[in-house]
Coordinates of C-alpha atoms in Angstrom, one line a residue:
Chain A
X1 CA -6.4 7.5 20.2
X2 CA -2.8 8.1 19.9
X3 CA -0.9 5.8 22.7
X4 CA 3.1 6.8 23.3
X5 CA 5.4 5.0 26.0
X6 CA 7.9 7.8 27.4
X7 CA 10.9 7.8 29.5
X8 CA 10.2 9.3 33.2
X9 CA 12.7 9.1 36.1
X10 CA 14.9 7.0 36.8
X11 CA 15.2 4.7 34.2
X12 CA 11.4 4.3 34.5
X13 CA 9.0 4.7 31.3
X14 CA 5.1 4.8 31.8
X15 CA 2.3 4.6 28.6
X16 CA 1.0 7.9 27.9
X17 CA -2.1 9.5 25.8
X18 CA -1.2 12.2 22.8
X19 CA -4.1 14.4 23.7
X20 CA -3.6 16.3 20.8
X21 CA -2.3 19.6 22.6
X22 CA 1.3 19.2 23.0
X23 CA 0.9 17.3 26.1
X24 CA 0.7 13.5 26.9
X25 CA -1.4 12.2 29.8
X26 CA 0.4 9.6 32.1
X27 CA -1.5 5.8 31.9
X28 CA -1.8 3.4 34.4
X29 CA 1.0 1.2 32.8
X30 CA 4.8 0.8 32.6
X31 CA 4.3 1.1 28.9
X32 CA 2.2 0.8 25.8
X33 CA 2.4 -3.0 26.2
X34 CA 2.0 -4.0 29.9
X35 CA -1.5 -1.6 28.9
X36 CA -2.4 -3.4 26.4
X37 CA -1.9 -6.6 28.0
X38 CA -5.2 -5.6 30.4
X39 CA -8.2 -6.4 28.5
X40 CA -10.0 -3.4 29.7
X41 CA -7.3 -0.6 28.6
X42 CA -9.8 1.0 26.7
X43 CA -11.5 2.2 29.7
X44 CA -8.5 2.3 31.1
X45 CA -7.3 5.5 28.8
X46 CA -10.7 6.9 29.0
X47 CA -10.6 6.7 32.7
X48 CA -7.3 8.7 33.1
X49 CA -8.7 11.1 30.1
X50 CA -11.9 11.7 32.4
X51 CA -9.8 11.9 35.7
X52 CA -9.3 14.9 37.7
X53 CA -5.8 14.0 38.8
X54 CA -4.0 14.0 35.9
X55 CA -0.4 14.0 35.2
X56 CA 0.0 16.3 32.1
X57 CA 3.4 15.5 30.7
X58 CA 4.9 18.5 28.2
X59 CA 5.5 17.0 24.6
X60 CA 8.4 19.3 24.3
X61 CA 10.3 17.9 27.5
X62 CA 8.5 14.0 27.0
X63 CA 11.6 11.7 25.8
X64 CA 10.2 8.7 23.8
X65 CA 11.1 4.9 24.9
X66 CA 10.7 2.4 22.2
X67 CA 7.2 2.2 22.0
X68 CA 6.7 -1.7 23.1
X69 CA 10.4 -2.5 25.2
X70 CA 9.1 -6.1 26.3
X71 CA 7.7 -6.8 23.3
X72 CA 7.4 -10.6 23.5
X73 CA 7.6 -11.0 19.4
X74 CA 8.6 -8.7 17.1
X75 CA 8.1 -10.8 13.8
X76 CA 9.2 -9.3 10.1
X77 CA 7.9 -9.6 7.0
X78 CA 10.2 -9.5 4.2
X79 CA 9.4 -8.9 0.1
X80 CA 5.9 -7.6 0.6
X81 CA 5.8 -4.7 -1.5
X82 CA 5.7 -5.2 -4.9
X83 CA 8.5 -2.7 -6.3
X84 CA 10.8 -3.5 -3.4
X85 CA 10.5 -7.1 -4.3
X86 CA 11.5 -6.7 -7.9
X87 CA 14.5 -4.2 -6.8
X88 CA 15.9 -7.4 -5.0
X89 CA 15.9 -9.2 -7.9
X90 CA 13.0 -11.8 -6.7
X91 CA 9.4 -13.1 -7.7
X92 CA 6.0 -12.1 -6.0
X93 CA 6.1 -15.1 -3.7
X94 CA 3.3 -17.3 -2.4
X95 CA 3.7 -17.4 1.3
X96 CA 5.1 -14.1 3.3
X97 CA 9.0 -14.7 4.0
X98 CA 9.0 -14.2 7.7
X99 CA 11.8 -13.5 10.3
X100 CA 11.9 -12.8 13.7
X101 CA 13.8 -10.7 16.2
X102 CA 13.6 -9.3 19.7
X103 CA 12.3 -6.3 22.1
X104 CA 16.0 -6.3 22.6
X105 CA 16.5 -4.2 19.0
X106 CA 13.9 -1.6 19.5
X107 CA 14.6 2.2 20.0
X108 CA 13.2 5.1 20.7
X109 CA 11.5 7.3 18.1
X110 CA 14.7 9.9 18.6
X111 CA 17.0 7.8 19.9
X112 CA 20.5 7.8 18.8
X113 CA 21.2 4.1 17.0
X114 CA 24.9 3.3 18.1
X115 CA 26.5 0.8 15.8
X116 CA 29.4 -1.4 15.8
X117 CA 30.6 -3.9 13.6
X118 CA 29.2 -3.5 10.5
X119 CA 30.1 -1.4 7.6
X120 CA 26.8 -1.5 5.3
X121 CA 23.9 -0.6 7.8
X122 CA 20.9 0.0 5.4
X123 CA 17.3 1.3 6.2
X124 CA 13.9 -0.3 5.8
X125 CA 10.8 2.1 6.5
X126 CA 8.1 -0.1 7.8
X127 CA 4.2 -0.2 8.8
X128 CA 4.5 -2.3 12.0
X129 CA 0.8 -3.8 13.6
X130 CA 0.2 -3.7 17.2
X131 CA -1.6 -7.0 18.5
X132 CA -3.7 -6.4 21.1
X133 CA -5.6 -9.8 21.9
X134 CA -4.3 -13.2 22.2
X135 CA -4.1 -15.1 18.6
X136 CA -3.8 -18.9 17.6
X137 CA -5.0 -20.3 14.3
X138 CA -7.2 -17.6 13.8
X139 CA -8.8 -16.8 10.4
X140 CA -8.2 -13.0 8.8
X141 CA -11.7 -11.9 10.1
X142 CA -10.7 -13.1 13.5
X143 CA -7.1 -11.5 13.3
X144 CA -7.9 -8.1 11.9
X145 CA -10.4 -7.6 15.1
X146 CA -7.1 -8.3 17.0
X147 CA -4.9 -5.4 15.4
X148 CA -4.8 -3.3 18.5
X149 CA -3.4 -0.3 15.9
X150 CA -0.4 0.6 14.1
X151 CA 3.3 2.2 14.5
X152 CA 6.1 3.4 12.4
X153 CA 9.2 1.0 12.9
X154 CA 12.3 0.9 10.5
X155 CA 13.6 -2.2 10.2
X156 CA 16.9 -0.9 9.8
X157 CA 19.8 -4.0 8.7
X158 CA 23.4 -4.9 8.8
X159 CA 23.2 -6.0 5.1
X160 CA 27.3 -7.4 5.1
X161 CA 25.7 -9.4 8.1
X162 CA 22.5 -10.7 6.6
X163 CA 24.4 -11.5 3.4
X164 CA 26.7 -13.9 5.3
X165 CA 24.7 -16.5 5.5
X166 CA 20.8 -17.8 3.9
X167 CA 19.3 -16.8 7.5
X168 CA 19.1 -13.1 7.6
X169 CA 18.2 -12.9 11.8
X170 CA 22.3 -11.9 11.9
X171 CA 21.7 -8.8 10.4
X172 CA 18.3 -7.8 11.3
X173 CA 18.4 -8.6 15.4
X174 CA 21.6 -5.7 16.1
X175 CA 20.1 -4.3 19.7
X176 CA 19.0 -1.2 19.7
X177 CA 18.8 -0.9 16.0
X178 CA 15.2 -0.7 15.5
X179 CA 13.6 2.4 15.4
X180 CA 9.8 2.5 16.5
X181 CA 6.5 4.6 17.2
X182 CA 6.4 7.5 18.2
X183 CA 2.8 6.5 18.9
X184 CA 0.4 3.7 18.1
X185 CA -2.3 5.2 16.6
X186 CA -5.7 2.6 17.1
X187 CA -6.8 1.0 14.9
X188 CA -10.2 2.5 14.7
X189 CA -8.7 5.7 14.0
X190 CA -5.9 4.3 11.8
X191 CA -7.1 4.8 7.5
X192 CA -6.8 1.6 5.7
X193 CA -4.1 2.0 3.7
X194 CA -0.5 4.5 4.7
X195 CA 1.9 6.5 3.1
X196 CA 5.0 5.2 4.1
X197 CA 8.5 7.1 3.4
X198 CA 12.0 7.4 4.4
X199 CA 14.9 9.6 4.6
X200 CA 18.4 9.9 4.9
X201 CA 19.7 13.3 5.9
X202 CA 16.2 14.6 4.8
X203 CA 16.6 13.6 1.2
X204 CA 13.6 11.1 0.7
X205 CA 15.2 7.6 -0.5
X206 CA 11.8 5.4 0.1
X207 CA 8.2 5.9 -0.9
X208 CA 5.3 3.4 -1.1
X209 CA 2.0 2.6 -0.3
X210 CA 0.5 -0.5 2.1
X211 CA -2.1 -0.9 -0.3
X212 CA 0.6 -2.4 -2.5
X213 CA 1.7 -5.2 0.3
X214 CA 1.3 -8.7 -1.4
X215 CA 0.0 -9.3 2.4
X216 CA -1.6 -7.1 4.2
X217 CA -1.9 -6.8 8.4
X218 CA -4.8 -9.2 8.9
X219 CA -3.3 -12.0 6.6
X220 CA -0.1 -11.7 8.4
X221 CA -1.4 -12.0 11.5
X222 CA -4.0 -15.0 10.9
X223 CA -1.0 -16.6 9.1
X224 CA 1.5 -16.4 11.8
X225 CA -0.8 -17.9 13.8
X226 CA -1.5 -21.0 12.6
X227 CA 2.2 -21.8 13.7
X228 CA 2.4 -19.3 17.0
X229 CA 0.6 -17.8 19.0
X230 CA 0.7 -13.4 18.9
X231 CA -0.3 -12.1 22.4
X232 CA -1.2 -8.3 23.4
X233 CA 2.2 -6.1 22.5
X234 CA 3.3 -8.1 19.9
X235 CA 5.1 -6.1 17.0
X236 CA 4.3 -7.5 12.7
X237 CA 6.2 -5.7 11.0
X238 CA 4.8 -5.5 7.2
X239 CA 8.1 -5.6 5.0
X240 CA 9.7 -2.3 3.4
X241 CA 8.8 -0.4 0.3
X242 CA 11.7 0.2 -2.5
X243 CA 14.6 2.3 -2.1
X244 CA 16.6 0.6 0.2
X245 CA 20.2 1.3 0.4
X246 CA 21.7 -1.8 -1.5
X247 CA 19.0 -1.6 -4.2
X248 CA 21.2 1.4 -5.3
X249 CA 23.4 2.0 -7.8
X250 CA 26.0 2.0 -6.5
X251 CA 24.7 0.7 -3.0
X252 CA 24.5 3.2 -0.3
X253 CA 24.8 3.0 3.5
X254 CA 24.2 5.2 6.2
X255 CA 27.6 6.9 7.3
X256 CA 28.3 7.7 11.1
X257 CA 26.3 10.9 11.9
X258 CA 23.9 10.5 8.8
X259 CA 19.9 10.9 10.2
X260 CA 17.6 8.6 9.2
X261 CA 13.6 9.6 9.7
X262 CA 11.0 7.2 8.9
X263 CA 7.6 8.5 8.5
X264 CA 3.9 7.4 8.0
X265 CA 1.2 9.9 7.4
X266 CA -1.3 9.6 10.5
X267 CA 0.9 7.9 12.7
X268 CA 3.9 10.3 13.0
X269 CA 7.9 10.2 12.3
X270 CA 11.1 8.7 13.7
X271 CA 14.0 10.4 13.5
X272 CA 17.4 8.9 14.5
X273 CA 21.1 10.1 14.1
X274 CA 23.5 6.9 13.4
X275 CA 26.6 6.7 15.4
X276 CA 28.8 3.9 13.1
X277 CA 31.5 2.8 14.6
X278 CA 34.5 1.5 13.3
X279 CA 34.0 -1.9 12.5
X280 CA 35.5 -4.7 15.6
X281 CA 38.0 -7.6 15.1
X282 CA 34.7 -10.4 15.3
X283 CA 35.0 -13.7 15.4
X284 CA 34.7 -15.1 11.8
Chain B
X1 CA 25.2 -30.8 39.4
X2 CA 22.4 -31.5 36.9
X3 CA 19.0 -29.2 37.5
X4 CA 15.2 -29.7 36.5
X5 CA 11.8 -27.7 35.6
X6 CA 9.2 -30.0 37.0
X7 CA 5.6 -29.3 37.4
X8 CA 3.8 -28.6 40.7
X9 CA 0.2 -28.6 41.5
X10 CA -2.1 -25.7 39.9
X11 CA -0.2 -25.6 36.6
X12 CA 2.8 -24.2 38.5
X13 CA 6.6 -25.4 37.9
X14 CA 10.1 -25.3 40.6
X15 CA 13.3 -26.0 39.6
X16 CA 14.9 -28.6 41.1
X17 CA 18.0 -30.6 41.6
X18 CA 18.5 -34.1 40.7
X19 CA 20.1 -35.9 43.6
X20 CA 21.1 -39.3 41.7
X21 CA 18.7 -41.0 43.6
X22 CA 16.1 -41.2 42.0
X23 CA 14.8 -37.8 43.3
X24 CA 14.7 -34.2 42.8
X25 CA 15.1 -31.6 45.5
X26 CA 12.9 -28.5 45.0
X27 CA 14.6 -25.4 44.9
X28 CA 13.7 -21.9 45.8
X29 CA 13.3 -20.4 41.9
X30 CA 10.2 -21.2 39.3
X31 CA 12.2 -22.8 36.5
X32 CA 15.9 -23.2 36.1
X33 CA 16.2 -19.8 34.0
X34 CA 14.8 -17.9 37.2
X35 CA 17.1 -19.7 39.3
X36 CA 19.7 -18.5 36.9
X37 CA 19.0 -15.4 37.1
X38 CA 20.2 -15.0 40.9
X39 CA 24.1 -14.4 40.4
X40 CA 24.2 -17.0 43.3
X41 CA 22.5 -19.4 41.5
X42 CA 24.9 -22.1 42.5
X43 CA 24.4 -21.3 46.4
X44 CA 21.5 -21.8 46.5
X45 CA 21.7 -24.8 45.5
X46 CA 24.5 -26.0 47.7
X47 CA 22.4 -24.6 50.7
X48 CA 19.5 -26.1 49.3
X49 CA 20.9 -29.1 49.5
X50 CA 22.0 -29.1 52.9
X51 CA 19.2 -27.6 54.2
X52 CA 17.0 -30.1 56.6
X53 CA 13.6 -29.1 55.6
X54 CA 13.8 -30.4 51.8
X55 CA 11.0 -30.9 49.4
X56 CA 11.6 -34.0 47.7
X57 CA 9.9 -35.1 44.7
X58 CA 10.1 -38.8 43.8
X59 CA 12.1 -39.0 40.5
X60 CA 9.1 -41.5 39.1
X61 CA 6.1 -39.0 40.0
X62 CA 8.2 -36.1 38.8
X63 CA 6.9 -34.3 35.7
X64 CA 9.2 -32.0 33.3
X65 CA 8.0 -29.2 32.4
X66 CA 10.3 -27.4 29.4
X67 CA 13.8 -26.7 30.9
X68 CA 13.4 -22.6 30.6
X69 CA 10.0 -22.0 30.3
X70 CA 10.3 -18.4 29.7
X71 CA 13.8 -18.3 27.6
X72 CA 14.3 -14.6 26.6
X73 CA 16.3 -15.6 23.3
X74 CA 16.0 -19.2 22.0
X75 CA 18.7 -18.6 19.0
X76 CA 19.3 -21.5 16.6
X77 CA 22.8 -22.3 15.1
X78 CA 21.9 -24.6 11.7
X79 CA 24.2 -26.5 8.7
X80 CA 27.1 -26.7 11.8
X81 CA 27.8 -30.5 11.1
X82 CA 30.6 -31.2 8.7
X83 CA 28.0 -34.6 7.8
X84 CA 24.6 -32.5 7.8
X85 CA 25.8 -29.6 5.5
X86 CA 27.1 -32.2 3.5
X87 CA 23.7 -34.4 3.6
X88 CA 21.8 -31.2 2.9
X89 CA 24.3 -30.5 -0.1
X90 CA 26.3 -27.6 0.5
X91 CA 29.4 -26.5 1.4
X92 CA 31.2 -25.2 4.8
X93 CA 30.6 -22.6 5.9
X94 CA 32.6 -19.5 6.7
X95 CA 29.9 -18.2 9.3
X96 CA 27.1 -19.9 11.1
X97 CA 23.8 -19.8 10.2
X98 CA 21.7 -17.9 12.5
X99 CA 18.0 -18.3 12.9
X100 CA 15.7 -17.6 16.4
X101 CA 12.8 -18.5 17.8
X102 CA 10.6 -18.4 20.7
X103 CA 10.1 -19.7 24.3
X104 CA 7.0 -20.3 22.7
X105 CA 8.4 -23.7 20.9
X106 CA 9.4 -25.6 24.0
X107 CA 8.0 -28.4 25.8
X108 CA 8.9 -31.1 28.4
X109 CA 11.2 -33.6 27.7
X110 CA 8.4 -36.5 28.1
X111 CA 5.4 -34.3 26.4
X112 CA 3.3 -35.1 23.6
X113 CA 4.0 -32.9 20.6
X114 CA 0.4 -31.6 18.9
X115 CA 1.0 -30.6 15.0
X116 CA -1.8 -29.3 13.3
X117 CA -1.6 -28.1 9.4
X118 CA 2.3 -30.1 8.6
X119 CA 3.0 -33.1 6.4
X120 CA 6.6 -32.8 7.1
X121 CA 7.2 -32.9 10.1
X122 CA 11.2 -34.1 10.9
X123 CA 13.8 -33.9 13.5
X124 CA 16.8 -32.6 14.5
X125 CA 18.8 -33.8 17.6
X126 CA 21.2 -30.9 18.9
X127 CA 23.2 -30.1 22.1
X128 CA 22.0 -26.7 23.4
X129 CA 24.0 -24.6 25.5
X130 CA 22.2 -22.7 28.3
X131 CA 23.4 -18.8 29.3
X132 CA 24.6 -18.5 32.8
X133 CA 25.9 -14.6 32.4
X134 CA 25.3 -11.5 30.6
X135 CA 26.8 -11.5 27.5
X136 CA 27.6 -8.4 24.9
X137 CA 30.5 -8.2 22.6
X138 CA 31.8 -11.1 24.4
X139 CA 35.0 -12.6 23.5
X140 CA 35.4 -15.9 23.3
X141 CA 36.9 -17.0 26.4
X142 CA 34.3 -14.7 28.2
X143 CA 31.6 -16.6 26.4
X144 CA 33.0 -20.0 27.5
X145 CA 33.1 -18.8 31.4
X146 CA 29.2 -17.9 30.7
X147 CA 28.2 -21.0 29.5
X148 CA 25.7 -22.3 32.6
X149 CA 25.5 -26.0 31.3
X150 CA 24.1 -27.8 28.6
X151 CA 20.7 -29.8 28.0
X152 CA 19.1 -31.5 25.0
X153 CA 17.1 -30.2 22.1
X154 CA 15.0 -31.6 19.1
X155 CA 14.7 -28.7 16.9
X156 CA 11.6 -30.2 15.1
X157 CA 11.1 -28.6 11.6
X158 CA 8.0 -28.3 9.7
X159 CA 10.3 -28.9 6.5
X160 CA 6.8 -28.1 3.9
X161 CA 6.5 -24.2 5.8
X162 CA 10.2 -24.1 6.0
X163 CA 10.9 -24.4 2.5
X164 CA 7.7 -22.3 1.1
X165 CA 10.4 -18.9 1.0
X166 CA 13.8 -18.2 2.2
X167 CA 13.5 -17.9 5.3
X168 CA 13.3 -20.9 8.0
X169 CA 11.7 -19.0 10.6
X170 CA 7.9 -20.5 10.1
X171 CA 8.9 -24.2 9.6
X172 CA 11.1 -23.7 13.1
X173 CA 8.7 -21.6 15.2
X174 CA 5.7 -24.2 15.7
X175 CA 4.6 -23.6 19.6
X176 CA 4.9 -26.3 21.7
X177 CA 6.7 -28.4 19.3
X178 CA 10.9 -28.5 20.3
X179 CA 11.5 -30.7 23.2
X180 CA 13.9 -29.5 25.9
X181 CA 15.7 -31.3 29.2
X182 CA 15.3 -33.4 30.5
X183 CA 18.0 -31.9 32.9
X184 CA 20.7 -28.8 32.2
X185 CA 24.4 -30.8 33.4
X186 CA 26.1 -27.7 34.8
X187 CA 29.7 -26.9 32.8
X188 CA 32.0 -27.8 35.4
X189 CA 30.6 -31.5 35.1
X190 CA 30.4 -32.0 31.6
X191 CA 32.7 -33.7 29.0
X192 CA 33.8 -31.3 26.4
X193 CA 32.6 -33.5 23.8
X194 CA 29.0 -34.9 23.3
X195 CA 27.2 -38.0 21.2
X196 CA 24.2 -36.5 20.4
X197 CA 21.7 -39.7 18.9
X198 CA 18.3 -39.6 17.9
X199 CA 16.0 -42.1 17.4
X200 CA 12.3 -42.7 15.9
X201 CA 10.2 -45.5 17.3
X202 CA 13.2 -46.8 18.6
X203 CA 15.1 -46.8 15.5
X204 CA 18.6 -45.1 15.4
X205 CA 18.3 -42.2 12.3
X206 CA 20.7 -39.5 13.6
X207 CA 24.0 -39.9 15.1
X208 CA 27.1 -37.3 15.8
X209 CA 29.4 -36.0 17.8
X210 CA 29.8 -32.3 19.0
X211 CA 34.0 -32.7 18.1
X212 CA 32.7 -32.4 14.3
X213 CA 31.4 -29.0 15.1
X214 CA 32.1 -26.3 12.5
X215 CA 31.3 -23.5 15.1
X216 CA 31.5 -24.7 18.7
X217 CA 29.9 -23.4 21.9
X218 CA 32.1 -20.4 23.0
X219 CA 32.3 -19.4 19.4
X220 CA 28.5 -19.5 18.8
X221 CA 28.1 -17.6 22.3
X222 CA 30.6 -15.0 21.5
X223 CA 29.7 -14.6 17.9
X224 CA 25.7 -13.8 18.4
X225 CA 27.0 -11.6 21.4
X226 CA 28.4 -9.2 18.5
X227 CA 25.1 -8.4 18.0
X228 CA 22.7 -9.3 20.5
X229 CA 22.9 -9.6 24.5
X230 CA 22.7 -13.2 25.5
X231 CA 21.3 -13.5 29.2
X232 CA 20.9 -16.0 31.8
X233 CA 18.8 -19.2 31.1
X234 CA 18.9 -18.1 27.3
X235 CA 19.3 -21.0 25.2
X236 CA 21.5 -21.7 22.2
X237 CA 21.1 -24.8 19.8
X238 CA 24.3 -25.7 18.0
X239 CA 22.9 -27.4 15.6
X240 CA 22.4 -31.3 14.3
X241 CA 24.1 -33.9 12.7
X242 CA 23.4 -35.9 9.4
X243 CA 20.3 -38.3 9.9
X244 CA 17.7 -35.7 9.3
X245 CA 14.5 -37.4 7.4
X246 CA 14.4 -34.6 4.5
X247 CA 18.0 -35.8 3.8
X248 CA 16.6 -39.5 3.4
X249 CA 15.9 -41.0 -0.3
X250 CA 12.9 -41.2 -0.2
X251 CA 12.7 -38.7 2.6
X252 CA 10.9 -39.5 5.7
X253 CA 8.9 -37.8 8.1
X254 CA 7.2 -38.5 11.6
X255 CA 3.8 -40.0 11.5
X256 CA 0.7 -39.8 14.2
X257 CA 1.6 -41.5 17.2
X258 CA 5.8 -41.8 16.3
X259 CA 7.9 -41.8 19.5
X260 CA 10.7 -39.5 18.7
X261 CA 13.5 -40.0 20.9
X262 CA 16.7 -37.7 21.7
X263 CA 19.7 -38.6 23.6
X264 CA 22.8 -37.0 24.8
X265 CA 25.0 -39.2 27.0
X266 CA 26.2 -37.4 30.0
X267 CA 23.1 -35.3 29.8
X268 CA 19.6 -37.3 29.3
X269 CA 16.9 -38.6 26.8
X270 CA 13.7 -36.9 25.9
X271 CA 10.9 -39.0 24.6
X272 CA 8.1 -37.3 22.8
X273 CA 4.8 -38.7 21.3
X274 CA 3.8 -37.1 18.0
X275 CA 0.3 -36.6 17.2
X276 CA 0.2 -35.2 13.7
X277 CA -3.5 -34.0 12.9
X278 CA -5.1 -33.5 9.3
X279 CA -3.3 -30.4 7.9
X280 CA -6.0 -27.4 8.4
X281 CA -6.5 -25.1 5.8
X282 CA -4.4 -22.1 6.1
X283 CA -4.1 -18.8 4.2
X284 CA -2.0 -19.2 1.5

């Protein structure tokens, strides 16, 4: 199944089944998360998809919230694919270089991205990994029954930001930066591996394949869990594939109405127009 | 005034205020980052105070539970003592060094700390400024008027998972492992300046004062506001002085059973047991 949180009124978003037929069913829950967070959701979904009082919502009037708002972690791999690695210049490392950021940077799956303050705002396409059961110091078999299913996120930086300093949480953790969903598709219905691509003003800049990640989802999560625990709604994201903006020669970054989309095959496509504003007096 | 998180019966907290004598009142919130959260925060507490039916909790029966259970950003500030960067060879910086965590990592000021899979596990005494307002794209003098109070902080470090990759996230982000409290001292009442010490079975190892800071509390405030909304009972840790065991020759670390202590005059002590278990294998 194919799980979408939309925007209803009044500031109000409710999760919602793709049923396939241009139409999403209204869930039970405030979003994808708060429906994942009951252990039962399964028969939750099937419930409402049995029900006779459904609420059909139109996919051509649904607006998409970011797919997991409260998200209480939303925790980044970096250097996981093995061409983007080498296009930074680095090693194929040992451990997964991990980073973390909040619900507070996710967007909507059409969303405008309104940004201020930085001058070299670059993209990362990204397999993200839904967690849908509580994790601590589990092993991979224990964690990859966890994966609740996968989304589309792109991890999009502020790379004069993350460049300013060793820690790169400056430039990653802009709100409302962070592209996700449309949908999480489940996992039993998710392939193994993904097509994952971007592209800027429809001119494709990233390609690559998860079955190229130095770690894959159920390593990642059995890994981050041996230090903290991953509960229901949780976003990992997996790391980007090459062709990133300041990989380029010379470096490119998105300019103020440039649109980026960021798509996986099976899961679906984000596509967000950048507003880049001129860059603030900051603190220094 | 300086406030509380104690623990109630059932595995429930209440913020509360210490009186000075030897007692805490309960107050009508479940941790001081719900209380917080009320714009009339302070109020409350002045009524509370003068209310005649009080719950008082004898300071000696009282147990701390972590300050702000439920912090939505815990953001670290790191290398912001002229000593430290210098101890950890390298040079000042223009920026500060952003990292975050989770509300994940906090416990009581008098609770033991369980590590399971470190070696290296060391220490890092830091004043930490709680949130009192809504912060975004804050100036700085808008930052200082938000700052609710300060409290204590051992930002303990897993230094062998920090240093596997670039990033410091998963040497920083063990749950249950940074001790908070014992009390937040409200702005108003607080010097401008702080001795932050920390000690380890009694012995002094860290020692600073908050003056040396390269990037002080308003400036940290307003600077992570450029990019992220700081909220109310949100917690930012400005870093810690020279004295860190990874910066001793040969470097040191806590053992099983090692009391590590961290004080702050003005503000409190917390006192945590370490119990360091046999590292587990983990996925490599």
């Amino acid at each position: 199944m194919k799980l979408a949180t939309l925007r209803t009124a009044g500031g109000r978003t409710t999760a919602a089944l793709a049923t396939g037929n241009d139409s999403y069913l209204a869930l039970p829950a405030s979003d994808v998360g708060a429906l994942l967070a009951q252990p039962a959701w399964r028969s939750m979904v099937e419930e409402a998809a049995a029900s006779k009082e459904q609420t059909v919502i139109d996919a051509a009037a649904a607006e998409l919230a970011p797919l997991l708002p409260r998200a209480g972690k939303v925790i980044c791999c970096g250097l996981n694919y093995g061409d983007h690695i080498q296009e930074m210049g680095r090693d194929l490392p040992e451990y997964p270089t991990l980073f973390a950021k909040y619900a507070d940077t996710l967007v909507g799956a059409n969303d405008a991205v309104e940004v201020h303050g930085s001058g070299r705002v670059d993209w990362e396409a990204e397999l993200a990994v839904v967690v849908g059961s509580e994790l601590f110091r589990a092993d991979e078999d224990l964690a990859r029954e966890a994966i609740a299913g996968y989304t589309v996120v792109n991890d999009v930086s502020m790379r004069d930001w993350q460049n300013r300093t060793l820690q790169w949480f400056q430039g990653k953790a802009w709100d409302g930066t962070t592209p996700v969903g449309p949908v999480m598709v489940t996992a039993d219905e998710a392939g193994e591996h993904f097509d994952v691509r971007g592209y800027v003003n429809g001119e494709l800049v990233q390609q690559g394949n998860t079955s190229t990640l130095v770690f894959g989802p159920a390593h990642l999560l059995s890994y981050i869990s041996q230090f903290t625990t991953l509960r229901p709604g949780d976003l990992v994201l997996t790391g980007t594939p090459g062709g990133v903006g300041m990989g380029m020669t010379p470096p490119r970054f998105l300019k103020d109405g440039d649109v980026l989309t960021t798509e996986i095959d099976g899961i679906g496509r984000l596509e967000n127009q950048f507003r880049i504003h001129a860059p603030v007096a900051v603190p220094a």
